[in-house]
Amino acid sequence: MQSLIDPDLLFPPEPGVRSVARSLYATVKDLPIVSPHGHTDPRWYALNEPFPDPAQLLIVPDHYIFRMLFSQGIPLESLGVPRLDGAPVETDGRAIWRLFAQNYRLFRGTPTRLWMDYVLSELFGIEAPLSAGTADATYDAVAEKLAEDAYRPRALFSRFNIEVIATTEGALDDLRWHQIIQESGWSGRVVTAYRPDAIVDPDFEGFSDNLDRLAEITGADTRTWKGYLDAHRLRRAFFKSYGATSSDHGHPTADTANLSDAAAEELFSRIRAGSTDEREKRLFRAQMLTEMAKMSLDDGLVLQIHPGSWRNHSAAMMARFGRDKGFDIPTHTDYVAALRPLLDAVGLEPNLTVIAFTLDETSYARELAPLAGVYPALRLGPAWWFHDSPEGMRRFREMTTETAGFYNTVGFNDDTRAFPSIPARHDIARRVDCAFLARLVCEHRLREDEAYELATELAHTLAKKAYRL
Amino acid sequence: MQSLIDPDLLFPPEPGVRSVARSLYATVKDLPIVSPHGHTDPRWYALNEPFPDPAQLLIVPDHYIFRMLFSQGIPLESLGVPRLDGAPVETDGRAIWRLFAQNYRLFRGTPTRLWMDYVLSELFGIEAPLSAGTADATYDAVAEKLAEDAYRPRALFSRFNIEVIATTEGALDDLRWHQIIQESGWSGRVVTAYRPDAIVDPDFEGFSDNLDRLAEITGADTRTWKGYLDAHRLRRAFFKSYGATSSDHGHPTADTANLSDAAAEELFSRIRAGSTDEREKRLFRAQMLTEMAKMSLDDGLVLQIHPGSWRNHSAAMMARFGRDKGFDIPTHTDYVAALRPLLDAVGLEPNLTVIAFTLDETSYARELAPLAGVYPALRLGPAWWFHDSPEGMRRFREMTTETAGFYNTVGFNDDTRAFPSIPARHDIARRVDCAFLARLVCEHRLREDEAYELATELAHTLAKKAYRL
Amino acid sequence: MQSLIDPDLLFPPEPGVRSVARSLYATVKDLPIVSPHGHTDPRWYALNEPFPDPAQLLIVPDHYIFRMLFSQGIPLESLGVPRLDGAPVETDGRAIWRLFAQNYRLFRGTPTRLWMDYVLSELFGIEAPLSAGTADATYDAVAEKLAEDAYRPRALFSRFNIEVIATTEGALDDLRWHQIIQESGWSGRVVTAYRPDAIVDPDFEGFSDNLDRLAEITGADTRTWKGYLDAHRLRRAFFKSYGATSSDHGHPTADTANLSDAAAEELFSRIRAGSTDEREKRLFRAQMLTEMAKMSLDDGLVLQIHPGSWRNHSAAMMARFGRDKGFDIPTHTDYVAALRPLLDAVGLEPNLTVIAFTLDETSYARELAPLAGVYPALRLGPAWWFHDSPEGMRRFREMTTETAGFYNTVGFNDDTRAFPSIPARHDIARRVDCAFLARLVCEHRLREDEAYELATELAHTLAKKAYRL
């Protein structure tokens, strides 16, 4: 039986180009995985417990999957997604899996389909295409493997050939799982990343309480601007002690500001007092990006900006199921005006690294590549979220390379909570990059020796360098 | 002599991909045409009279054609386009045709060229490329055919293998032609669609008179909000009795609103009194989209939103020739904020179908695919108007499929007044989709059996299902 | 040793398409160069002195090059870019060249790489890829050639087969170099173009003094609106006497206005008095585009609009190095609303030519092609600046042709200060266009005879016609 994953997956059909793509890919497919940005749970690596049933592992937590099923009228309850009100939802993994399998055709042409086929095929040895007819057999085969020790987190970590992986924790997190990992003597390299949204965004749930908690944790006086900034510095140092090399910021826009100390202090006092003025809240978030960049100059953390998502677009779904249920929608995002205050402040610093991501592909060629192609501090994050897909990654290369080159990009991020899919995601990114390079070679825009060098850099080196890992 | 239409038209040149595209296309090329949205004249089907001369049929009413000729300095008068002031324009069909033929090179690389070659070749049996030298012979051959009974509307309807076609009528239309068709016993299925712009848009010519007329027709009191809504319900039911399964809304933006009953009633009274406040008029149009969606929940009509065209951009041309003269220009269109009120109101209803179109391709990957990929009520209309072209349709698939999948799209719309071009338009859409599917197959992103299934669904099934035909 | 430039550079890898592309290209590769828009220095052609050392010729003035190197942390001082404060910068051409060569990998995948390889290979006969190891040998070989008479400007002009080239001069320029060229009896055709930004943009350095100077030069009273417009007319006539067939306007946006004479006069008086009102300054720039278009109707100059660049984005770099140091960043640019006043005023005139450029590719299919596809006065400038690249030019054709056709475009602009790169730029544009045409042929969207005709038109004829050269 044919494998679910063809050896030539994603390579251009023209035989000459395919041949070059294959050769390039052969040199990178077994390179270790550097995963500098993601959302796996450090608890997995700390406790090394077996993963739960196939549905709880592969379906229930994956917003790519349940959003598509929901779009075709399948209730989230029937997919086991928990309700905030505690009303009953499906808990039978097999029932959830069957529903998914019956509707697997919905994913045709999507990256989810490729990731899932890859996981079933390469990780679980499944050979039959997933469908209503094969649902049970597939479920059983996956469940059986998950019970084996070889499928526990640390074993998979080795099997996946992960050189280093970053998780993301909130600024108030005690990093207990990272502590356990560090103390366990295990050789796997898992680092954290500093995500301070809860203490930077006045609209975040419990913002004021969060600042009180921050004061407790750090001993800094978060009622003052100076104390608040000190508290950040202390937390950043704490995160660095658990390997963090980066911070991450999920703002609604890419707005930045660079107020005078006095103006920033005055603004903070109004925000701290609970200002509900939208303009002030926006300005505070904007100012904090620049503050974070200035701290990065001191402590070396790489600053990641992930803007442009309208979070929780459906009020009803937010009320019923909470955040992260597939209702985050990209919006038009400006960078040229938005990033200017930050870039004027620190953009010329060659020792600073700010990585900008976008959900608005129109900014690739128009804004982000021209900015990253001149400011020493700025790098382009890879194609992100909805655009972390074959066509999306191809467009990223086609629209950024000519102005920003390859060396102002930072390799691949898998950005995932779905641990079993990590090799799939990196593999697909490597294939897409090799396909792009192969086209450049066959159009004589790049020599073959250069393409080999680049293939390795895109698959491995650039991420290590950019994220200082 | 070679046909004007090559059997491999639009298939990718790489032999392996072309071979798959050919095979897929062979299974769909003869499927019946489902045309769920268009602007052909129901009078044709009702009276079944012969079509007029070649120029009056193929040139004078086609804004794609006369706008391109006008852009190169050819006056619309010389193309027979009537002036509002009744000043003389060219009426000699042959003269108009010659002018078109002499300038046929202007259409190189455009869909108009493909549609016209297809019509000349497949419908009229012309073999010689159109040019100044072949203008007269072509004209004569077409004119001769048009005089035959086999070229009358109903005969062509059969020949084109049209399973069902929708026309579009204004809300005040008496649907007399549809009544004649219905009573004629003819087997052709022609349905109407409810287009209420004239009684929904305060900027529409004669808006106030239109509401008075609406009252006369329906017996509802259109001076009150409740009566006005009732009048809509009555007209929708009337349209349904002539087969309508959809409504259609051509707003300048995609803005929607969801006011309280009291606020909506208050707004309507101001609008009814002739408010000239732009904000109020915008808000009324926005509110009415949500009202229509709510009525759709009751009566099952599919709601189509066609936003983002700046109509009649040239004031001078509007004054001289009136509407629809090629001066409608797409604009930047937002959907994420604009559709939110409607989606909050009814977006989670799996029994509602709202089909969103766009003239702003930047919204495909950034906004529309993410929205349609999660809201059960939302589907993506096909590439529209200027984008109903090989490159435009390819971009539509490349930018929507990975996030929305194929099943949140609704097949093809020909959206045309040009009856003879309907098979050409469907054929080209089928070819482009087969080419896209063939690439996915050859890049091993889709199995061949899946591609066959999808080819039929994209060509036929999805349109029937989405439009409930 | 293989040439740095492969004969099949940029042709699609599929053998059938490549073969057509090759054949098309063979018919255009030796056509004379028409360069209707650029920034070479007329002094070169006037004095015909040898060019300076390789670095001063090829690196120091090229913002594509130094911006990329700067983005990776290389100070502009080390690349010989002069500082405004006169602080020392590198002056050793060899040292600059070595730094460039060591970092040449940064340009992989960029047009700069192709242009540079083309210049080194085709103009200087270099065979070895540029790298740290070949830096000195390359430098020596280039320097040696530059000392030869065959490498002086006029000899290269002949060798490059330039039929006509336009330079760009400010409205206050005395055109002395053009006068010398004209009087020299040399057969090379070098024309100027009228660039009045310094007397049209109230934000331009020395705007008020510039208007005083304009009065001195022309004898017109630039304190009055009428006198100011007369001064423009006189300067345009003067520029025409040195061959100018076009004017060029580099506004921040595409905004136009069409005020009444009285309102325009009133606005001018406030601007002349030094208004600092941003709205007034914007309105004045907008009004002046329409005034220029009206003058074009009289004197036949082709009007070029180059909007949408945020100039000198970094305040610190502007202060240290001045303008044009790679910190001009494209922004979102609207055309539909912006151009309407001008198009309402003169857009229907078939004897006027307005050429619109963009740095915002999202406007190609959405706005510019629909506008140019209907307004007789409007044409589309080629892919510009960051988009003058293989992928950028391909996207331009893919996104404009279906709606605007080929004949509403105007051929290629090299738009360069880099004289030695002119053949490279035209060659690459010809290759990209032939590749695009070859695809259309092989997808049977265009006959081969049409493609040959178009290849010549795109490479040569359209530019001559559109620019009236």
PDB file of N, CA and C in Angstrom, chain C residues 225 257-271 279-280 283-284 287 291:
ATOM      1  N   TRP C 225      -1.023  83.232  -7.893  1.00  0.00           N
ATOM      2  CA  TRP C 225      -1.399  81.915  -8.427  1.00  0.00           C
ATOM      3  C   TRP C 225      -1.200  81.876  -9.936  1.00  0.00           C
ATOM      4  N   ALA C 257      -6.862  66.897  -6.478  1.00  0.00           N
ATOM      5  CA  ALA C 257      -7.989  67.787  -6.168  1.00  0.00           C
ATOM      6  C   ALA C 257      -8.288  68.611  -7.405  1.00  0.00           C
ATOM      7  N   ASN C 258      -9.477  69.135  -7.456  1.00  0.00           N
ATOM      8  CA  ASN C 258      -9.847  69.992  -8.581  1.00  0.00           C
ATOM      9  C   ASN C 258     -10.685  71.156  -8.059  1.00  0.00           C
ATOM     10  N   LEU C 259      -9.984  72.101  -7.450  1.00  0.00           N
ATOM     11  CA  LEU C 259     -10.648  73.247  -6.844  1.00  0.00           C
ATOM     12  C   LEU C 259     -11.086  74.244  -7.914  1.00  0.00           C
ATOM     13  N   SER C 260     -12.023  75.091  -7.545  1.00  0.00           N
ATOM     14  CA  SER C 260     -12.357  76.218  -8.411  1.00  0.00           C
ATOM     15  C   SER C 260     -11.133  77.134  -8.491  1.00  0.00           C
ATOM     16  N   ASP C 261     -11.075  77.971  -9.520  1.00  0.00           N
ATOM     17  CA  ASP C 261      -9.953  78.902  -9.661  1.00  0.00           C
ATOM     18  C   ASP C 261      -9.819  79.764  -8.409  1.00  0.00           C
ATOM     19  N   ALA C 262     -10.949  80.240  -7.919  1.00  0.00           N
ATOM     20  CA  ALA C 262     -10.901  81.121  -6.756  1.00  0.00           C
ATOM     21  C   ALA C 262     -10.359  80.383  -5.537  1.00  0.00           C
ATOM     22  N   ALA C 263     -10.826  79.154  -5.342  1.00  0.00           N
ATOM     23  CA  ALA C 263     -10.379  78.383  -4.180  1.00  0.00           C
ATOM     24  C   ALA C 263      -8.896  78.041  -4.304  1.00  0.00           C
ATOM     25  N   ALA C 264      -8.478  77.727  -5.516  1.00  0.00           N
ATOM     26  CA  ALA C 264      -7.071  77.393  -5.725  1.00  0.00           C
ATOM     27  C   ALA C 264      -6.195  78.614  -5.477  1.00  0.00           C
ATOM     28  N   GLU C 265      -6.649  79.744  -5.950  1.00  0.00           N
ATOM     29  CA  GLU C 265      -5.893  80.982  -5.758  1.00  0.00           C
ATOM     30  C   GLU C 265      -5.761  81.304  -4.265  1.00  0.00           C
ATOM     31  N   GLU C 266      -6.871  81.163  -3.576  1.00  0.00           N
ATOM     32  CA  GLU C 266      -6.887  81.410  -2.135  1.00  0.00           C
ATOM     33  C   GLU C 266      -5.945  80.432  -1.413  1.00  0.00           C
ATOM     34  N   LEU C 267      -6.008  79.178  -1.812  1.00  0.00           N
ATOM     35  CA  LEU C 267      -5.131  78.169  -1.194  1.00  0.00           C
ATOM     36  C   LEU C 267      -3.665  78.512  -1.452  1.00  0.00           C
ATOM     37  N   PHE C 268      -3.365  78.887  -2.694  1.00  0.00           N
ATOM     38  CA  PHE C 268      -1.968  79.214  -3.025  1.00  0.00           C
ATOM     39  C   PHE C 268      -1.471  80.366  -2.159  1.00  0.00           C
ATOM     40  N   SER C 269      -2.319  81.343  -1.952  1.00  0.00           N
ATOM     41  CA  SER C 269      -1.854  82.493  -1.179  1.00  0.00           C
ATOM     42  C   SER C 269      -1.513  82.072   0.246  1.00  0.00           C
ATOM     43  N   ARG C 270      -2.297  81.160   0.795  1.00  0.00           N
ATOM     44  CA  ARG C 270      -1.965  80.698   2.153  1.00  0.00           C
ATOM     45  C   ARG C 270      -0.684  79.863   2.161  1.00  0.00           C
ATOM     46  N   ILE C 271      -0.548  79.020   1.155  1.00  0.00           N
ATOM     47  CA  ILE C 271       0.667  78.205   1.051  1.00  0.00           C
ATOM     48  C   ILE C 271       1.894  79.096   0.845  1.00  0.00           C
ATOM     49  N   ARG C 279      -3.301  69.809   6.337  1.00  0.00           N
ATOM     50  CA  ARG C 279      -4.390  69.594   5.402  1.00  0.00           C
ATOM     51  C   ARG C 279      -4.250  70.490   4.185  1.00  0.00           C
ATOM     52  N   GLU C 280      -3.872  71.727   4.422  1.00  0.00           N
ATOM     53  CA  GLU C 280      -3.685  72.661   3.308  1.00  0.00           C
ATOM     54  C   GLU C 280      -2.522  72.235   2.414  1.00  0.00           C
ATOM     55  N   LEU C 283      -3.639  69.363   0.362  1.00  0.00           N
ATOM     56  CA  LEU C 283      -4.573  69.810  -0.662  1.00  0.00           C
ATOM     57  C   LEU C 283      -3.828  70.518  -1.795  1.00  0.00           C
ATOM     58  N   PHE C 284      -2.812  71.278  -1.437  1.00  0.00           N
ATOM     59  CA  PHE C 284      -2.064  71.981  -2.479  1.00  0.00           C
ATOM     60  C   PHE C 284      -1.337  70.991  -3.399  1.00  0.00           C
ATOM     61  N   GLN C 287      -3.942  69.474  -5.592  1.00  0.00           N
ATOM     62  CA  GLN C 287      -4.399  70.384  -6.637  1.00  0.00           C
ATOM     63  C   GLN C 287      -3.355  70.487  -7.751  1.00  0.00           C
ATOM     64  N   GLU C 291      -3.414  70.440 -11.858  1.00  0.00           N
ATOM     65  CA  GLU C 291      -2.908  71.557 -12.676  1.00  0.00           C
ATOM     66  C   GLU C 291      -1.887  71.064 -13.692  1.00  0.00           C
TER      67      GLU C 291
END
